[in-house]
Amino acid sequence: MTRPSIDLFSGGGDTGRLMAELDWARTPLGPVSGWPQSLRAAVRLVLSSRYPMLLLWGDDFSQLYNDAYSTLIGDKHPAALGNDVRVTLAEGWDVLAPLIEQAMATGVASWVPALQLLLERAGYREEAYFSVSHAPARDDEGRIVGVFTVCSEVTEQVVGERRLRLLRDLSVLGDGRTVDVDATGARLIDTIDSHPLDVPFAAIYLRDGTVLRRLACTGGDQGHEGALPDTVELADPGPVAYAWGLPDAAEGRPTQVTDVADRLSLPAGPWGDLVRTALALPLPSGDEDQPLGVLLAGISPSRGLDEAYRSFNQLLAQQISVALRNAQEYEEERRRVEALAELDRVKTDFFANVSHEFRTPLTLMLGPLADALTDATAPLAPVQRERVETAWRNATRLLTLVNSLLTFSSLEAGRARSEARAVDLSALTTELAGVFRAAVERAGLTLEVACPPLPRPVTIDPVNWERIVTNLLSNALKYTFIGRIRVTLDTDDEEVRLTVADTGIGIGDQDLPKLFERFHRVRGARSRSHEGTGIGLALVHELARLEGGEVRVASRVGVGSTFTVALPWSAARRTALTGPPVDGRGDAARAAVEEAMGWLAEPDGSVTEPDRTIGPAVDELAGSRILIADDNSDMRAYLTRLLTGQGWRVRAVTDGRQALDEIHRERPDLVLTDVMMPVMDGFDLLRRLRADPATRALPVLVLSARAGGEASVEGLSLGADDYLVKPFAATELIARIRAAIRRARDRIAANPATLDPASATTRPAEVTATAPASAVEPVGDTSVVPAAPADRNGLGDVLDVRWAYPSAPTSAAMMRRDVRRTLGDLDVDPDVLEDLLLAASEAMNNAVEHAQRPSRPEVRVRVQVGVGLVRISVRDFGTWRDRRPAMDRGRGALLMNAYGDVRLVSTLEGTTVTIERRLADPA
């Protein structure tokens, strides 16, 4: 070959050297020396380009191309040089021919993005995509004799975007909030079925104990479901299950199945070739040793099973696992809600039935008691009258409680009805408020009532309105110690408003959202009495809704509370019932005032001396000093009467604080205390007495309405000498008091040093006792804490929980949801929680963006909580890639360090970022 011929191919790289060595005389182009100048120029242009270029010249479409193009045709190079393109790319010529012929016929260049071609360049019929431009090539006379082809392969981009769409579609189905597990599996399979080029067939198996159950299956209408087992007994899987790799995948070992075509004839891919390979992949779960199930996924015969394809299938399994786990959690939550709803229904029915059953014996109690009190022909003696009045008052109170429970259960069950009548709401409200005036003034408060006449009557159930007003006024009196209670009624064009405002203790912001929940009581709130069911405000809320209105509350601790019942005029203009009114009007108000009077009956603080005319004639315990602590005035009076009848000196107080003061002033022989009292309850009193050396040996007998073993065990474990449940027999109480006093005196006789002579006159310094472990409530949800070795800093003592997420941008949102729910259950300060979520999100984003070639396509997150400290660890499984400064100006690191103490440890196995933060920052 002459020197000019060699110079033509110089600078063309490896392909140029091969072209220089080729015997062109044996090709349709002939020797290089005879090539026209236009062909030479075209060859120089092709070889000098670094972009893939192909020149087709002459009627035989002889091929001349550069190094960049040679890589696109794989093992067809270098045989393609000088040969007919129709032979080299025979499998794709039906797609290329129209484009080439159009360029040569019209002389107009064309461009086609993402052109799908069939190539056989790697030993199989491959699905490939190219962006291609065809332009005419002219000879020295200007005739079109060939085509310039400029192309670039975009297979990875097209296939990658297609796979990402599938993963995105699956993630949309992963919320699990709308369907059960079976329906979620069917929706997942339907979504996968719409992407057959990447997943020709798929089957999802779920573990149920030692059995794998096929949840859903797809892959076309080839009848391949018969080739896959419906269930697999993991204890004895059988040859079919082993052939599909299901047992190994169920144990956490991914398995490649290479003989699919022997058991399943399934054409797939764009060219309809048979599927030959499948992957059996474990579905991740919270337990690494026991996967949730198995995903069996077919591999496209038109794509090689490279690392990218394997990673895609791993992400596919993780997305399916997330969706199924969410669906399982949703099902479990739904079952819990249904069980609670059923329990609530049963409880409501029970309350209604029991309340009805209580009415008959209460009627037979109240009737004879009222007859005895009003019988002028056989008047009661003063002592007997006092006893009967006590029984009548408490039977009336019991009837009120029964009526409240019956009303509430009817409301809960949806059986309550409003017996609406046209009433003068202003007059009715003024009358109801007036019933409380004596009780309010006796408490040293001022009652202000401002209920001007309304422009028109209001249609409402007067009994329900009475219950609303009575509960609000009773509540205000119970929690107000100084100032006033104001009742107002006003209206505008939209609604009628009842407002009950007080200057009481107020309600904290944390309790306001739960205020109208049944049985909710504000813990530690100061009140005139600890008695109550906890349904008063819930009843107000439900009755207001029944009448078509609503209840609103505004409150500040230490300032007071304002309750507003708003009735829209649209609800207040209902059709009124006619006929006689329902019986019972006024009963609720009178019963509430009677109960309130009991709160206000303060003991005078004096000692009640024994009645020498009754009781034992000779008794070594005569004159013993008994201190009673109980917030119920009738109970104090009853116990005082009962114990003085035994020849004992009795002093009565209303709460534990007053009892403690009396004990320090004059030591009694025995303390008889209730448990549930305002200011200081009986258990707190007991703790303080046992923590003070001067009163450690003082006999304490606990009375309580809290029945059950737990209550008595708690009282006895705190040091009570005895525990008696109400109602009790008077003889049993007296016997237990006698036994307790005698035991105490026997101890003193055996060891006189146990009696502190100064304790009766000298008040010791205040002692603060720590509650024993049995009285301390556990913190957090211990059910989520797995068994793990204790951290040296105590981290994990409260909580230690872990998650695994796909290494994908969407995982940060899932992580934030899980961490927020977990730490939110521990009442973490909202600001601290938001800081931790920001820092953890940055760590998660870094793990997804920086980890290169991860050994596992996942990110693991661990949350540990100890006393006052929380740690969040984020770990990836790839090598670290630093960002260029233009990509990350340090914002991620600055955010993480701003919101916690951050440490980063990078190894060959991956990178772990640890964020620590105090739960409560020091002031």
mmCIF file of C-alpha atoms in Angstrom, residues 3 176 269 292 356 400 412 415 446 482 515 519 642 661 670 680 809 876:
data_model
loop_
_atom_site.group_PDB
_atom_site.id
_atom_site.type_symbol
_atom_site.label_atom_id
_atom_site.label_comp_id
_atom_site.label_asym_id
_atom_site.label_seq_id
_atom_site.Cartn_x
_atom_site.Cartn_y
_atom_site.Cartn_z
ATOM 1 C CA ARG A 3 2.224 6.066 1.525
ATOM 2 C CA GLY A 176 -50.668 0.270 52.785
ATOM 3 C CA GLY A 269 -38.730 -9.352 25.548
ATOM 4 C CA LEU A 292 -41.013 -11.667 54.958
ATOM 5 C CA HIS A 356 -81.127 -0.207 84.149
ATOM 6 C CA THR A 400 -77.340 10.541 89.585
ATOM 7 C CA GLU A 412 -72.248 6.329 72.627
ATOM 8 C CA ARG A 415 -79.709 5.557 70.796
ATOM 9 C CA THR A 446 -69.275 35.279 93.616
ATOM 10 C CA ILE A 482 -61.096 32.375 94.787
ATOM 11 C CA LEU A 515 -60.587 17.548 77.737
ATOM 12 C CA PHE A 519 -62.803 9.277 81.556
ATOM 13 C CA LEU A 642 -68.613 4.835 114.294
ATOM 14 C CA ASP A 661 -49.906 18.768 109.466
ATOM 15 C CA LEU A 670 -53.544 5.362 114.111
ATOM 16 C CA MET A 680 -52.184 15.005 98.548
ATOM 17 C CA PRO A 809 -34.131 9.199 47.276
ATOM 18 C CA ASP A 876 -24.653 2.553 53.993
#
